[in-house]
Amino acid sequence: MKRFKPDNKGYYGTYGGAFIPEMLLPNIATLQASYLEIINSESFRKEFRQLLKDYVGRPTPLFYSANLSKRYHTQVFLKREDLNHTGAHKINNTIGQILIAKHLNKQRIIAETGAGQHGVATATACALMGMECTVFMGAVDMKRQAHNVERMRMLGARVVPAESGSRTLKDATNEAIREWIRYPEDTHYIIGSVVGPHPYPDMVAIFQSVISDEIKLQVKAKCGKEHPDIVIACVGGGSNAIGAFYHFIDNGHTRLIAVEAAGMGLESGKTAASIAMGRKGVIHGNMTFLMQTEDGQITEPHSVSAGLDYPGIGPAHAYLWDTGKIEVVSITDEAALKAGLMLTRMDGIIPALESAHAIAYLEYLNAAPEDVVVVNLSGRGDKDLPAYQKYFQSCPID
Amino acid sequence: MSNRLTDLFAQSDRFKLSLFFTAGYPRLVDTERILTALEEGGVDFVEIGFPFSDPMADGPVIQNSSQQAIANGMALKVLFGQLKGIRDRIRIPLVLMGYLNPVLQFGMQQFIANCVTCGVDGLILPDLPVEVYVDQYKAQFEAAGLAFIPLITPQTSPERIRFLDTHGSGFIYLVSGPGTTGGDKCLEQEAAYFERVKAMPLRLPKVAGFGVRTKSDIELLRQYVDGAIIGSAFVRHLEAGWSNASVAHFVAALK
C-alpha cells in the first residue's frame, strides 16, 4: 500500500507547508532535500532498528486487558508505549532525529518540551550520542513536571525556561525556533511532535509509525485479524496518534479516533481542543487548525495534561479530520483523571495524563463485543503524580 | 505604478534611515503621534509592526511591545482605522511588518485593499515564504502597487539572493547577522557578509536591520548598503516615555 505522506511541498491537502522566515530556510531546505534519502539508507535503517530494539526496548507489548474488556464489553488491548525507555513514545522520534542530526554533521541539539517526556527523550538520545543538548520548557510546565526537569538535568541537558506568553508548550516552541534562528549552522532542532514546517510532520510520523507497524503484527498474531477494528489515541500535536494510526489510514476498515483535551470543557474558554474549537491558520511554520481570536492572535490553551496543552494540531490530523478519515473527540481534565485512576486500580498501570484521555474515551465508545479495540498507552504517569494527588485530595478515592 | 518607497530610493543616493515601532504601543492611540514625530524628526521611511501573539523572528523587546499592544486592543482592523486618512498628514513611505496569521484571518484581499486605501507602500511578512508569495499573492500585490520586501541573512546563498531580488520589490532587507530582532551581535563580525552582498549587482536597493542600534552601526553600514532600520532600540526608547522632541533627538543622534 502507498505510504501516507504529504505532497512534495509538505502539504496534506491544504494543510502543512513550510511557513518559515528566511533565516530558517537553509536548515529547512537541507532537511527537506535529505530526510527521505537518509531515512531510507541501509546504514540508517540498520542503526535505527537496532537502537529501537536494544536501547528503547521495542517491540512494546500489546496487552489484552481482561478487566477493561469486561467493563466495556469489547476486546480492549493496550499498546504499551509507556514501557519504552524513558517512559513514553517520544523516544522513537528522538532516536530517529538524532541519527539524522549526525548525518547532517550537527553538533548541538535543541528541543521544546511540554510534559517533559520529549525533553527527557531528547536529553537521553543526546547523552547516548555525546551531543550538547538544550531544552526549552514553559516556566509553568517546569513547575508542574518538576520531576522531568530533574531527569533532563541529570542527563546533562540545559533546561531553559520559556517566560513569554502562557509559558507552556507553545511558548517553549517559540523559544526553540528563536534559538535555531540565532544558531542555524551547528544546531539541529528536534521537534517532538508532528508539527512545525515540512518536513517535520512527515519525518516525525515516519519515526512514530513503528507503533502501528507493531500493532498490525501483534493483532494478527493475537486475534488473527488483519487490522484492529478501532484505534484510540490522545492528540495534542499528535505524534503518538499518527504513529498508532499510520498503517491503518485508508484501509477501509479501522476506525481511527483521536482524543483531544477538552480541559475544563469545550465552551469553558479553558481548553486545548484545536479541532473542536479552532480555525484554520498558521502556527509554528504550518497551516493547520488552531485556537485563536477573531484577530488571529493565538489563544492560550488549557489542559491538565502538559503534553496536550497546545493550541494547534499536526497538519496531517487536520487533513485526516477534514476528509473524514479519522474521528476527533474530546475528554475533559476530570474524565481523564478519573480514567487514570481507574486504569491504575484495575490493571496496575499508572498512565500519563495524556494517555488517560484515550482511556477515558472507552466510556463513550460503544464497541461491539467482537471488536478489537487498541488504545495507545503513550506514556507512563510517574511524572503526573502531583496532579493526580491534587485531584484525589479534592475528590477522595472511594 | 508609482510607489513612494521605490521613488524614495530612485530619487537620491543618500543613505536612508528608517525606524520601526509596534502599532498600539506604548498606548493604543500613539500610532499617528509617533508617525508625526518620526516624519518631523527626519526619518526617510517608517516600518510599522502590527502585533502577533507568537512573533518567532523577534527578540524580547519587540515580543513585549507586541504583547502589550495586543493587550491595549491593537488589531489589524484597529490599525487600518487609525491609518485611514493618514496620507493627508504623513508623506514619508510606510511599510507594514507582521506575521501571516493575523493577515490570513483578516483576509489577504481585504488586507491588500486596506493597505491601498491607507497609502501603505510595502510589506514585510517574515513567515510568508517567497515561493508561496509568488504562487498565490504576487499578482495581487503588483496590481495594488504594494512592495513585497524579502529578507536575506548571512546564510542565504547567492542564487537565492538573486531569486529573492527577482521576485521582491521595494528593497532587499539584509538581516544583519544571524538572530532575532534586537540581538547583540557585533555588526563588524558580519563585514564579510555585507561586503559579499554589496558586490552583488542587484535590482533592489539594500537596507540592513536587526541588531542595528547606534550611530557607529550606521556609520559602518553606510559603506555597504543604501539604508538601515532600527527597531528594538527605538521601541525601548518609546517604552521609557517619549515626546516629539525626544524622538527628534533620537533620530538626530543617529545621523
XYZ file of C-alpha atoms in Angstrom:
653
model
C 0.000 0.000 0.000
C 1.140 3.549 -0.694
C 2.535 5.251 2.345
C 0.626 8.125 3.954
C 2.595 11.264 3.161
C 2.323 14.918 2.194
C 2.983 16.226 -1.336
C 6.484 17.345 -2.246
C 5.907 20.812 -0.768
C 4.788 19.310 2.512
C 1.018 19.741 2.125
C -1.598 17.292 3.303
C -4.442 18.658 1.196
C -4.389 22.343 2.111
C -2.693 21.768 5.495
C 1.009 21.789 6.329
C 3.599 23.534 4.155
C 6.613 25.434 5.447
C 5.768 28.974 6.584
C 9.211 29.887 7.813
C 11.231 33.076 7.899
C 14.180 33.252 5.524
C 16.555 32.778 8.485
C 15.472 29.146 8.836
C 15.465 28.372 5.145
C 18.961 26.877 4.799
C 18.302 24.376 7.607
C 14.798 23.507 6.486
C 15.787 23.222 2.829
C 18.630 20.859 3.749
C 16.283 18.699 5.799
C 13.647 18.700 3.057
C 16.171 17.649 0.472
C 17.812 14.908 2.530
C 15.484 13.389 5.148
C 13.988 10.659 2.988
C 17.293 9.705 1.481
C 18.877 9.421 4.932
C 15.933 7.515 6.413
C 15.871 5.076 3.504
C 19.600 4.426 3.524
C 20.674 0.956 4.643
C 23.047 2.276 7.328
C 20.365 4.475 8.886
C 17.734 1.742 8.839
C 20.075 -0.733 10.433
C 21.200 1.612 13.209
C 17.667 2.886 13.903
C 16.214 -0.624 14.080
C 18.999 -1.816 16.343
C 18.646 1.098 18.758
C 14.862 0.755 18.929
C 15.301 -2.911 19.777
C 18.234 -2.926 22.191
C 18.137 0.566 23.664
C 14.466 1.593 23.598
C 13.170 -1.914 24.260
C 10.932 -2.413 21.258
C 8.675 -4.010 20.292
C 6.471 -2.787 23.114
C 3.840 -5.308 24.218
C 0.216 -5.279 23.148
C -1.531 -6.119 26.394
C -5.009 -7.647 26.422
C -6.793 -6.010 29.336
C -9.314 -8.555 30.554
C -10.589 -6.060 33.111
C -11.244 -3.217 30.668
C -12.683 -5.708 28.166
C -15.154 -6.941 30.730
C -16.106 -3.454 31.794
C -16.691 -2.187 28.263
C -17.992 -5.418 26.695
C -15.440 -5.461 23.920
C -11.833 -6.585 23.424
C -9.531 -3.894 24.743
C -5.815 -4.020 24.049
C -3.292 -1.521 25.407
C -0.289 -0.675 23.254
C 2.333 -0.299 25.959
C 4.362 2.692 24.752
C 4.749 3.514 28.451
C 7.216 0.626 28.627
C 9.680 2.301 26.260
C 12.944 3.518 27.729
C 12.231 6.938 29.316
C 8.556 6.055 29.645
C 6.817 7.278 26.511
C 6.637 7.001 22.720
C 8.669 10.215 22.354
C 11.974 8.363 22.182
C 11.054 6.667 18.869
C 11.348 10.100 17.287
C 14.352 11.434 19.176
C 16.452 8.383 18.284
C 15.482 8.842 14.623
C 16.190 12.558 14.607
C 19.494 12.352 16.436
C 20.688 9.950 13.745
C 19.548 12.491 11.145
C 21.469 15.219 13.014
C 24.582 13.049 12.955
C 24.225 12.515 9.197
C 23.982 16.303 8.803
C 27.108 16.827 10.949
C 25.313 18.892 13.587
C 26.983 19.092 16.988
C 24.270 20.622 19.037
C 20.633 19.702 19.684
C 17.767 21.921 20.772
C 14.233 20.838 21.618
C 10.984 22.114 23.084
C 9.026 20.154 25.617
C 5.601 20.291 27.232
C 5.214 17.452 29.712
C 8.948 16.942 29.662
C 8.707 13.498 28.042
C 10.090 14.757 24.734
C 12.734 16.747 26.595
C 13.801 13.685 28.554
C 13.812 11.550 25.405
C 15.926 14.172 23.626
C 18.344 14.551 26.539
C 18.627 10.755 26.643
C 19.445 10.449 22.945
C 21.974 13.285 23.311
C 23.654 11.575 26.257
C 23.893 8.388 24.219
C 25.344 10.130 21.170
C 27.526 12.636 23.007
C 25.703 15.706 21.724
C 25.215 19.003 23.519
C 21.547 19.458 24.443
C 19.376 22.467 25.282
C 15.683 22.014 26.074
C 13.174 24.873 26.177
C 10.284 24.365 28.561
C 7.474 26.678 29.617
C 8.066 28.045 33.109
C 4.587 26.811 34.115
C 5.382 23.313 32.836
C 8.727 23.283 34.660
C 6.746 23.606 37.865
C 4.074 21.028 37.131
C 6.539 18.497 35.688
C 9.468 19.211 38.002
C 10.433 15.534 38.105
C 11.196 15.549 34.373
C 13.214 18.774 34.678
C 15.474 17.000 37.170
C 15.787 13.992 34.857
C 16.838 16.211 31.929
C 19.419 17.979 34.070
C 20.801 14.699 35.360
C 21.130 13.577 31.724
C 23.295 16.626 31.085
C 20.824 18.873 29.285
C 20.467 22.581 29.860
C 16.802 23.370 30.583
C 15.821 26.921 29.667
C 12.506 28.297 30.955
C 10.220 29.963 28.388
C 8.871 33.031 30.140
C 6.788 34.518 27.308
C 3.034 34.140 26.681
C 1.270 31.390 28.603
C 4.683 29.904 29.495
C 3.701 26.449 28.226
C 4.431 24.279 25.173
C 3.587 26.911 22.521
C 5.989 29.374 24.092
C 8.704 26.764 24.545
C 8.355 26.094 20.804
C 8.691 29.821 20.021
C 11.874 29.973 22.098
C 13.341 26.898 20.413
C 12.633 28.405 16.973
C 14.298 31.678 18.020
C 17.327 29.758 19.278
C 17.549 27.963 15.927
C 17.389 31.325 14.144
C 20.271 32.544 16.317
C 22.410 29.418 15.833
C 21.446 27.930 12.489
C 24.699 26.362 11.456
C 25.806 23.849 14.076
C 22.377 23.107 15.553
C 19.594 20.636 14.766
C 16.141 21.246 16.202
C 14.415 18.029 17.295
C 10.713 18.873 17.201
C 8.781 16.488 19.410
C 5.524 16.227 17.559
C 4.071 16.077 14.049
C 4.006 19.880 13.903
C 6.297 22.573 12.523
C 7.343 23.236 8.941
C 7.733 20.497 6.331
C 9.470 18.006 6.616
C 8.936 17.710 10.385
C 5.345 16.419 10.341
C 6.256 13.685 7.856
C 9.640 12.875 9.396
C 8.209 12.505 12.912
C 5.280 10.454 11.563
C 7.706 8.056 9.871
C 9.642 7.556 13.115
C 6.452 7.033 15.140
C 4.879 4.732 12.557
C 6.727 1.851 14.232
C 3.814 1.856 16.721
C 1.181 0.831 14.159
C 3.682 -1.405 12.413
C 3.882 -3.443 15.577
C 0.160 -3.197 16.379
C -0.605 -4.696 12.983
C 1.648 -7.720 13.543
C 0.521 -8.142 17.143
C -3.200 -8.003 16.318
C -2.658 -10.578 13.602
C -0.738 -12.849 15.981
C -3.149 -12.484 18.893
C -6.516 -12.274 17.151
C -5.906 -13.483 13.627
C -7.298 -10.219 12.257
C -5.555 -8.233 9.511
C -6.370 -4.923 11.222
C -7.687 -3.747 14.551
C -11.302 -2.557 14.340
C -10.729 0.585 16.368
C -7.599 2.513 17.381
C -7.828 5.256 20.011
C -5.045 7.756 20.795
C -4.813 11.105 22.537
C -3.799 14.096 20.431
C -2.067 17.358 21.285
C 0.322 17.915 18.409
C -0.475 14.326 17.546
C 2.722 12.274 17.352
C 1.565 9.184 19.242
C -1.756 9.314 17.404
C -0.203 9.478 13.947
C 2.133 6.643 14.952
C -0.764 4.480 16.122
C -2.895 5.307 13.040
C -0.234 5.353 10.330
C -0.545 1.903 8.762
C -4.342 1.810 9.139
C -5.138 5.079 7.371
C -7.345 4.469 4.353
C -7.523 0.711 4.906
C -11.298 0.943 4.620
C -11.732 -0.883 7.886
C -10.212 0.572 11.036
C -11.959 3.366 12.921
C -9.288 5.840 13.998
C -10.245 8.018 16.954
C -8.163 10.985 18.100
C -8.968 12.297 21.583
C -8.327 15.995 22.170
C -8.040 17.609 25.594
C -11.273 19.451 26.373
C -9.672 20.907 29.502
C -12.387 22.333 31.740
C -14.913 21.825 28.898
C -15.120 22.912 25.261
C -17.151 26.040 25.980
C -15.269 26.975 29.153
C -12.589 29.022 27.420
C -10.077 26.729 29.116
C -9.487 24.015 26.585
C -6.855 22.626 24.231
C -9.245 21.067 21.682
C -7.904 22.609 18.469
C -10.158 20.780 16.019
C -13.288 21.334 18.093
C -12.607 24.991 18.896
C -10.027 26.168 16.351
C -9.957 27.709 12.889
C -7.512 27.277 10.062
C -4.366 29.361 10.377
C -0.585 29.346 10.565
C 1.347 28.435 13.710
C 4.967 27.331 14.092
C 5.523 27.091 10.367
C 2.499 25.115 9.224
C -1.099 25.624 8.150
C -3.459 23.797 10.452
C -6.326 24.164 12.907
C -5.514 26.391 15.821
C -7.261 28.147 18.621
C -7.192 31.858 18.027
C -9.069 35.108 18.419
C -11.043 36.714 15.623
C -7.972 38.922 15.020
C -5.678 35.944 14.504
C -3.924 36.032 17.864
C -3.245 32.554 19.148
C -5.066 31.905 22.406
C -3.681 30.269 25.495
C -4.723 26.641 25.696
C -5.550 24.757 28.849
C -5.257 21.100 29.731
C -4.377 19.345 32.973
C -2.002 17.372 30.779
C 1.050 19.408 29.809
C 1.664 17.256 26.738
C -1.744 18.139 25.255
C -1.585 21.803 26.259
C -1.004 23.127 22.737
C -3.261 25.463 20.682
C -2.653 23.684 17.360
C -2.612 20.174 15.952
C -0.394 18.480 13.392
C -1.399 19.251 9.791
C -1.808 15.545 8.964
C -4.524 15.275 11.614
C -6.224 18.449 10.348
C -6.305 16.890 6.893
C -7.425 13.448 8.104
C -10.230 15.029 10.085
C -11.257 17.353 7.258
C -11.505 14.433 4.855
C -13.368 12.181 7.294
C -10.574 9.642 7.659
C -10.349 9.999 11.433
C -12.848 10.885 14.148
C -11.881 13.614 16.589
C -13.497 13.675 20.034
C -12.604 15.334 23.318
C -12.270 14.426 27.003
C -12.215 16.797 29.975
C -9.479 17.091 32.606
C -11.723 15.477 35.162
C -12.692 12.498 33.000
C -9.022 11.909 32.194
C -8.006 11.995 35.863
C -10.798 9.518 36.710
C -9.794 7.199 33.876
C -6.177 7.373 35.029
C -7.175 6.207 38.477
C -9.465 3.535 37.050
C -6.657 2.023 34.977
C -4.283 2.200 37.934
C -6.671 0.303 40.198
C -7.984 -2.058 37.551
C -4.790 -3.084 35.762
C -1.978 -1.759 37.950
C -0.834 0.698 35.281
C -0.460 4.389 36.122
C -0.935 6.132 32.764
C 0.365 9.545 31.762
C -2.450 12.103 31.938
C -2.146 12.442 28.156
C -2.815 8.725 27.644
C -5.565 8.806 30.274
C -7.590 10.907 27.803
C -7.557 7.984 25.357
C -8.518 5.502 28.096
C -11.368 7.787 29.170
C -12.956 7.619 25.735
C -13.697 3.893 26.187
C -16.618 5.050 28.318
C -18.285 6.574 25.235
C -17.182 4.109 22.572
C -19.997 1.529 22.383
C -17.904 -1.019 20.506
C -19.236 -4.433 19.544
C -18.186 -7.408 21.730
C -16.089 -8.908 18.929
C -14.301 -5.634 18.071
C -10.570 -5.430 18.607
C -10.004 -2.029 20.234
C -6.433 -0.808 20.610
C -5.785 2.100 22.970
C -2.369 3.655 22.578
C -0.983 3.992 26.074
C 1.516 6.628 25.004
C 3.310 7.141 28.319
C 3.536 6.337 31.973
C 2.177 8.551 34.712
C 5.003 8.899 37.238
C 5.521 12.476 36.120
C 1.841 13.235 36.850
C 1.702 12.104 40.468
C 1.356 15.688 41.789
C -1.645 16.331 39.506
C -3.234 13.009 40.416
C -2.629 13.644 44.125
C -4.122 17.111 43.962
C -7.222 15.762 42.276
C -7.704 12.915 44.732
C -7.354 15.259 47.682
C -10.364 17.206 46.441
C -12.280 14.086 45.325
C -11.366 11.250 47.704
C -10.967 7.802 46.209
C -13.944 5.606 47.042
C 2.519 52.113 -10.728
C 4.180 54.713 -8.566
C 5.210 53.672 -5.088
C 6.624 56.097 -2.505
C 9.191 53.572 -1.338
C 10.512 52.817 -4.816
C 10.530 56.555 -5.601
C 12.449 57.318 -2.404
C 15.333 55.052 -3.384
C 15.189 56.096 -7.063
C 15.367 59.807 -6.262
C 18.656 60.016 -4.397
C 21.708 58.060 -3.327
C 21.557 59.496 0.161
C 21.679 56.863 2.934
C 18.132 56.170 4.147
C 17.207 55.833 7.794
C 14.084 54.058 8.961
C 12.711 53.361 12.413
C 10.368 50.597 13.494
C 7.664 50.761 16.100
C 4.888 48.426 17.177
C 1.423 49.797 16.462
C -0.597 50.156 19.652
C 2.451 50.594 21.856
C 3.081 52.136 24.336
C -0.562 53.219 24.054
C -3.250 52.171 21.606
C -3.690 55.706 20.286
C 0.011 56.500 19.743
C 0.258 55.426 16.089
C -0.330 58.765 14.400
C 1.569 60.747 17.026
C 4.647 58.547 16.591
C 4.393 58.773 12.786
C 4.228 62.555 13.001
C 7.202 62.709 15.374
C 9.226 60.474 13.052
C 8.398 62.474 9.925
C 9.203 65.716 11.696
C 12.349 64.119 13.139
C 13.553 63.449 9.612
C 13.461 59.682 9.089
C 13.180 58.613 5.453
C 10.552 55.930 5.889
C 8.831 54.068 8.709
C 8.223 50.438 9.479
C 5.031 49.845 11.468
C 4.754 46.479 13.190
C 1.292 45.006 13.649
C 1.426 42.722 16.665
C 1.195 38.926 16.764
C 0.979 36.732 19.836
C 3.812 34.443 18.676
C 6.426 36.507 16.799
C 9.062 33.872 16.063
C 11.659 36.153 14.466
C 11.554 38.747 17.238
C 13.608 39.181 20.378
C 12.280 40.096 23.834
C 11.860 43.873 23.266
C 9.537 43.550 20.280
C 7.823 40.495 21.796
C 6.956 42.545 24.862
C 5.765 45.522 22.843
C 3.593 43.177 20.745
C 2.059 41.553 23.781
C 1.330 44.951 25.327
C -0.124 46.249 22.059
C -2.488 43.275 21.840
C -3.494 43.843 25.456
C -4.132 47.507 24.551
C -6.570 46.324 21.873
C -4.437 46.632 18.754
C -5.525 44.511 15.777
C -5.348 44.949 12.012
C -8.848 46.389 11.815
C -7.934 48.920 14.500
C -4.662 49.821 12.780
C -6.326 50.374 9.410
C -8.896 52.527 11.189
C -6.039 54.653 12.566
C -4.227 54.845 9.229
C -7.293 55.815 7.204
C -6.737 59.368 6.007
C -3.133 59.380 7.300
C -1.933 60.376 3.821
C -3.480 63.822 4.359
C -0.823 64.366 7.016
C 2.089 61.934 6.580
C 4.113 61.875 3.372
C 7.049 59.515 4.029
C 6.752 55.897 2.825
C 5.115 53.430 5.204
C 5.952 49.756 5.461
C 3.878 47.310 7.492
C 5.595 44.389 9.144
C 3.938 41.438 10.800
C 3.217 37.745 10.731
C 0.997 35.837 8.385
C -1.727 34.505 10.665
C -3.387 37.834 11.529
C -3.323 38.699 7.814
C -4.938 35.389 6.840
C -7.673 35.830 9.440
C -8.278 39.401 8.220
C -8.340 38.062 4.653
C -5.478 38.683 2.228
C -7.625 40.506 -0.327
C -9.163 42.742 2.278
C -5.716 43.331 3.761
C -4.310 44.445 0.414
C -7.332 46.659 -0.245
C -6.915 48.347 3.156
C -3.195 48.888 2.544
C -4.057 50.652 -0.708
C -6.776 52.769 0.894
C -4.468 53.862 3.709
C -1.465 54.545 1.471
C 0.799 51.756 2.734
C 3.752 51.254 0.381
C 5.346 47.961 1.336
C 5.022 44.825 3.399
C 7.390 42.648 5.365
C 5.817 39.306 6.223
C 8.685 37.186 7.567
C 6.792 33.893 7.712
C 5.317 34.168 4.231
C 7.910 32.324 2.132
C 8.686 33.941 -1.196
C 7.669 30.758 -3.040
C 4.177 30.961 -1.558
C 4.066 34.693 -2.288
C 4.957 34.092 -5.939
C 2.401 31.262 -6.274
C -0.505 32.913 -4.543
C -0.163 36.643 -3.970
C 2.381 38.305 -6.224
C -0.101 39.284 -8.922
C -2.384 40.907 -6.335
C 0.490 42.795 -4.701
C 1.704 44.102 -8.048
C -1.771 45.111 -9.171
C -2.128 47.062 -5.914
C 1.327 48.666 -6.263
C 2.463 47.207 -2.939
C 6.112 46.284 -2.414
C 6.910 42.815 -1.047
C 10.199 43.161 0.807
C 12.307 39.986 1.005
C 14.763 39.176 3.816
C 18.241 37.718 3.419
C 20.722 36.517 6.034
C 24.447 35.633 6.114
C 23.402 32.041 5.320
C 21.397 32.948 2.207
C 23.130 31.609 -0.896
C 23.950 33.909 -3.843
C 21.472 32.002 -6.061
C 18.745 32.503 -3.514
C 19.594 36.212 -3.131
C 19.169 36.598 -6.891
C 15.864 34.711 -6.741
C 14.608 36.989 -3.933
C 15.839 40.061 -5.807
C 13.890 38.968 -8.870
C 10.592 38.455 -7.077
C 10.792 41.040 -4.307
C 10.156 44.762 -4.580
C 10.834 47.965 -2.633
C 14.174 46.911 -1.175
C 16.018 43.817 -0.048
C 16.277 43.537 3.735
C 19.665 42.369 4.990
C 19.192 40.681 8.328
C 22.488 41.768 9.833
C 23.884 38.676 11.409
C 22.145 35.521 12.483
C 19.494 36.274 15.013
C 16.148 37.592 16.031
C 15.443 41.320 16.309
C 17.313 43.224 18.993
C 20.269 40.859 19.004
C 23.597 41.987 20.388
C 25.830 40.607 17.637
C 28.600 42.997 16.746
C 27.988 44.242 13.214
C 31.713 44.267 12.375
C 31.654 40.478 12.587
C 29.388 40.483 9.567
C 31.636 42.668 7.398
C 32.360 39.788 5.020
C 28.632 39.235 4.507
C 27.961 42.942 3.865
C 30.938 43.016 1.507
C 29.682 39.991 -0.397
C 26.151 41.378 -0.814
C 27.471 44.824 -1.714
C 29.432 43.256 -4.556
C 26.308 41.631 -5.978
C 24.657 43.674 -8.689
C 21.048 43.555 -7.519
C 17.914 45.161 -8.888
C 16.666 46.236 -5.445
C 18.207 48.717 -3.008
C 19.818 47.123 0.060
C 18.710 48.005 3.570
C 20.104 46.442 6.747
C 18.309 45.784 10.016
C 18.195 43.507 13.118
C 20.753 44.430 15.748
C 21.329 47.954 14.366
C 21.354 50.320 17.344
C 23.844 53.136 17.276
C 25.345 55.876 15.166
C 28.531 53.836 14.826
C 26.442 50.905 13.464
C 25.007 53.325 10.910
C 28.478 54.636 10.029
C 29.627 51.087 9.390
C 26.572 50.245 7.280
C 26.967 53.365 5.097
C 29.939 51.639 3.477
C 27.858 48.713 2.314
C 24.152 49.390 1.974
C 21.597 52.019 0.958
C 19.834 52.305 4.270
C 19.244 50.938 7.759
C 16.316 50.128 10.003
C 16.427 50.449 13.773
C 13.749 48.555 15.684
C 14.280 47.303 19.217
C 16.436 50.281 20.264
C 13.634 52.673 19.240
C 10.918 50.556 20.858
C 12.959 50.711 24.052
C 13.108 54.494 23.686
C 9.315 54.655 23.359
C 8.902 52.374 26.335
C 10.888 54.723 28.546
C 8.476 57.596 27.811
C 8.725 59.805 24.743
C 7.840 63.161 23.244
C 8.196 64.678 19.764
C 11.383 66.323 20.985
C 12.852 63.096 22.360
C 12.120 61.291 19.076
C 13.721 64.132 17.098
C 16.733 63.884 19.384
C 16.858 60.079 18.951
C 16.846 60.461 15.148
C 19.381 63.309 15.125
C 21.774 61.239 17.246
C 21.850 58.599 14.515
C 22.671 60.912 11.640
